[in-house]
Coordinates of C-alpha atoms in Angstrom, one line a residue:
M178 CA -21.9 -41.7 10.9
I179 CA -21.0 -40.0 14.2
Y180 CA -18.0 -40.7 16.4
S181 CA -17.8 -39.1 19.8
Q182 CA -15.0 -39.3 22.4
N183 CA -13.1 -36.7 24.5
K184 CA -15.9 -34.2 23.7
I185 CA -15.1 -34.3 19.9
E186 CA -17.7 -35.5 17.4
F187 CA -16.8 -36.3 13.7
T188 CA -19.9 -36.1 11.5
I189 CA -19.7 -37.5 7.9
K190 CA -21.2 -35.5 5.1
D191 CA -24.3 -37.0 3.6
G192 CA -26.9 -35.6 1.2
S193 CA -28.5 -33.3 3.9
F194 CA -25.1 -31.8 5.0
S195 CA -24.4 -28.5 3.2
N196 CA -21.2 -26.6 3.1
S197 CA -22.7 -23.9 1.0
H198 CA -23.0 -20.6 3.0
E199 CA -24.7 -18.6 0.4
E200 CA -28.4 -17.9 0.6
I201 CA -30.5 -16.4 -2.2
I202 CA -32.0 -13.2 -0.9
H203 CA -34.0 -10.9 -3.1
N204 CA -33.1 -7.2 -2.9
K205 CA -30.0 -7.8 -0.8
N206 CA -29.6 -4.1 -0.1
S207 CA -32.9 -4.0 1.8
R208 CA -32.7 -3.2 5.5
R209 CA -35.1 -6.1 6.1
Y210 CA -32.4 -8.6 5.1
K211 CA -29.5 -6.9 6.8
L212 CA -27.5 -9.3 9.0
N213 CA -27.0 -8.0 12.5
L214 CA -24.6 -10.1 14.5
T215 CA -23.2 -9.8 18.0
T216 CA -19.5 -9.9 18.5
S217 CA -19.6 -13.6 19.5
Q218 CA -21.7 -14.5 16.5
Y219 CA -19.3 -12.5 14.2
H220 CA -16.3 -14.5 15.4
E221 CA -18.1 -17.9 15.5
T222 CA -16.3 -20.6 13.4
R223 CA -17.0 -24.1 12.3
I224 CA -14.5 -27.0 12.0
F225 CA -14.4 -29.1 8.8
W226 CA -12.4 -32.2 7.9
N227 CA -11.5 -33.9 4.6
L228 CA -10.1 -37.4 4.3
S229 CA -8.2 -38.0 1.0
S230 CA -6.4 -41.0 -0.6
S231 CA -3.1 -40.4 -2.3
K232 CA -1.7 -41.1 -5.7
F233 CA 1.7 -40.1 -6.9
R234 CA 1.8 -36.7 -8.5
D235 CA 2.6 -36.9 -12.2
D236 CA 1.9 -33.3 -13.0
L237 CA 2.7 -29.9 -11.5
G238 CA -0.8 -29.0 -10.4
F239 CA -1.0 -26.3 -7.7
E240 CA -3.3 -26.3 -4.7
F241 CA -2.8 -23.6 -2.1
Y242 CA -2.9 -25.8 1.0
Q243 CA -0.2 -28.1 -0.4
Y244 CA 2.4 -25.5 0.0
Q245 CA 1.5 -24.4 3.5
S246 CA 2.8 -26.0 6.6
S247 CA 0.4 -27.6 9.0
R248 CA 0.0 -26.2 12.5
N249 CA -0.1 -28.1 15.8
K250 CA -3.1 -26.1 17.1
L251 CA -6.1 -24.4 15.6
N252 CA -7.2 -20.9 16.6
N253 CA -10.0 -22.3 18.7
G254 CA -7.6 -24.4 20.8
L255 CA -8.0 -27.8 19.2
L256 CA -4.7 -29.7 19.5
A257 CA -3.2 -32.0 16.9
E258 CA -2.1 -34.4 19.6
T259 CA -5.7 -34.8 20.8
I260 CA -6.9 -35.7 17.3
V261 CA -4.0 -38.1 16.5
S262 CA -4.6 -40.1 19.7
L263 CA -8.3 -40.3 18.8
L264 CA -7.5 -41.4 15.2
N265 CA -5.1 -44.1 16.4
S266 CA -7.4 -45.4 19.1
T267 CA -10.4 -46.3 17.1
K268 CA -12.1 -46.3 13.6
I269 CA -13.8 -43.0 13.0
F270 CA -14.5 -43.2 9.3
G271 CA -16.8 -46.1 9.3
N272 CA -15.7 -49.2 7.2
Y273 CA -12.8 -47.3 5.7
S274 CA -9.3 -48.6 6.6
A275 CA -6.5 -46.1 6.0
Q276 CA -3.9 -46.8 3.4
K277 CA -0.3 -45.5 3.3
N278 CA 0.0 -41.7 2.6
D279 CA -3.7 -41.0 3.2
F280 CA -4.2 -37.4 4.2
L281 CA -6.6 -35.9 6.7
K282 CA -7.0 -32.1 6.8
I283 CA -8.9 -30.2 9.6
W284 CA -9.6 -26.5 9.2
L285 CA -11.7 -23.6 10.4
E286 CA -14.2 -21.5 8.5
Y287 CA -16.4 -18.6 9.6
K288 CA -20.0 -19.5 10.3
H289 CA -21.0 -16.3 8.5
P290 CA -18.4 -16.0 5.6
I291 CA -20.2 -13.2 3.8
I292 CA -21.4 -10.1 5.6
H293 CA -23.0 -7.1 3.9
N294 CA -22.0 -8.5 0.5
K295 CA -18.3 -8.7 1.4
S296 CA -16.5 -11.9 2.0
R297 CA -14.5 -12.4 5.2
P298 CA -10.7 -13.1 5.1
Y299 CA -9.5 -16.6 4.9
I300 CA -8.5 -18.0 8.4
G301 CA -5.6 -20.0 7.1
D302 CA -5.1 -22.3 10.0
F303 CA -5.3 -26.0 9.5
I304 CA -3.9 -29.2 11.0
S305 CA -3.1 -32.2 8.9
F306 CA -2.2 -35.9 9.4
I307 CA -0.6 -38.5 7.2
Y308 CA -1.1 -42.3 7.6
N309 CA 2.0 -44.5 7.5
K310 CA 1.2 -47.6 9.5
E311 CA -0.5 -45.2 12.0
W312 CA -1.7 -41.6 11.9
K313 CA 1.0 -39.1 12.4
I314 CA 1.0 -35.3 12.6
N315 CA 2.2 -33.7 9.4
N316 CA 4.9 -31.5 10.6
G317 CA 6.1 -30.1 7.3
Y318 CA 5.6 -30.6 3.7
D319 CA 5.3 -34.4 3.5
H320 CA 2.0 -34.1 1.7
T321 CA 3.4 -32.1 -1.3
D322 CA 4.7 -35.2 -3.2
F323 CA 1.2 -36.6 -3.8
E324 CA -2.0 -35.7 -5.4
Y325 CA -5.1 -36.4 -3.4
E326 CA -8.7 -37.6 -4.1
T327 CA -11.4 -36.8 -1.6
L328 CA -12.9 -39.9 0.0
Q329 CA -15.0 -38.5 2.9
E330 CA -15.6 -35.1 4.4
G331 CA -17.6 -33.6 7.2
E332 CA -17.7 -31.4 10.2
I333 CA -16.3 -31.7 13.7
I334 CA -18.4 -30.6 16.6
L335 CA -16.8 -29.8 20.0
F336 CA -18.7 -30.2 23.2

């Protein structure tokens, strides 16, 4: 399913969507398979999202993003206020209706995460939202009290 408004398109992951960046290449050290990128291609990023439902945390499991604070803006200029107004104006996730404490996370990843057999550094920026009668920007650590189960995920395309 695709939703488009304000030059933002949410695509929902299906069987053909692949988040895997690794390709199998025989003889990786061969010059034939060397990846030559321009500066703009090297810095090119993709935007991913993950919608999760909450359940109360009964153990002390650790996930890295849970102990980071959400930002109000991603490195590429996408603002949290733009996304929250879009979320509250219409249904983006198909037939899904949000429940209390549902969590939406949007983050950046490099388009080419592995170059010359070396992984690129983690970007670390993400914006997150929590549902409580309406979607709100997560301005702190409100999400740390819950454990989340992924419902839907996909990619955001900007025009």
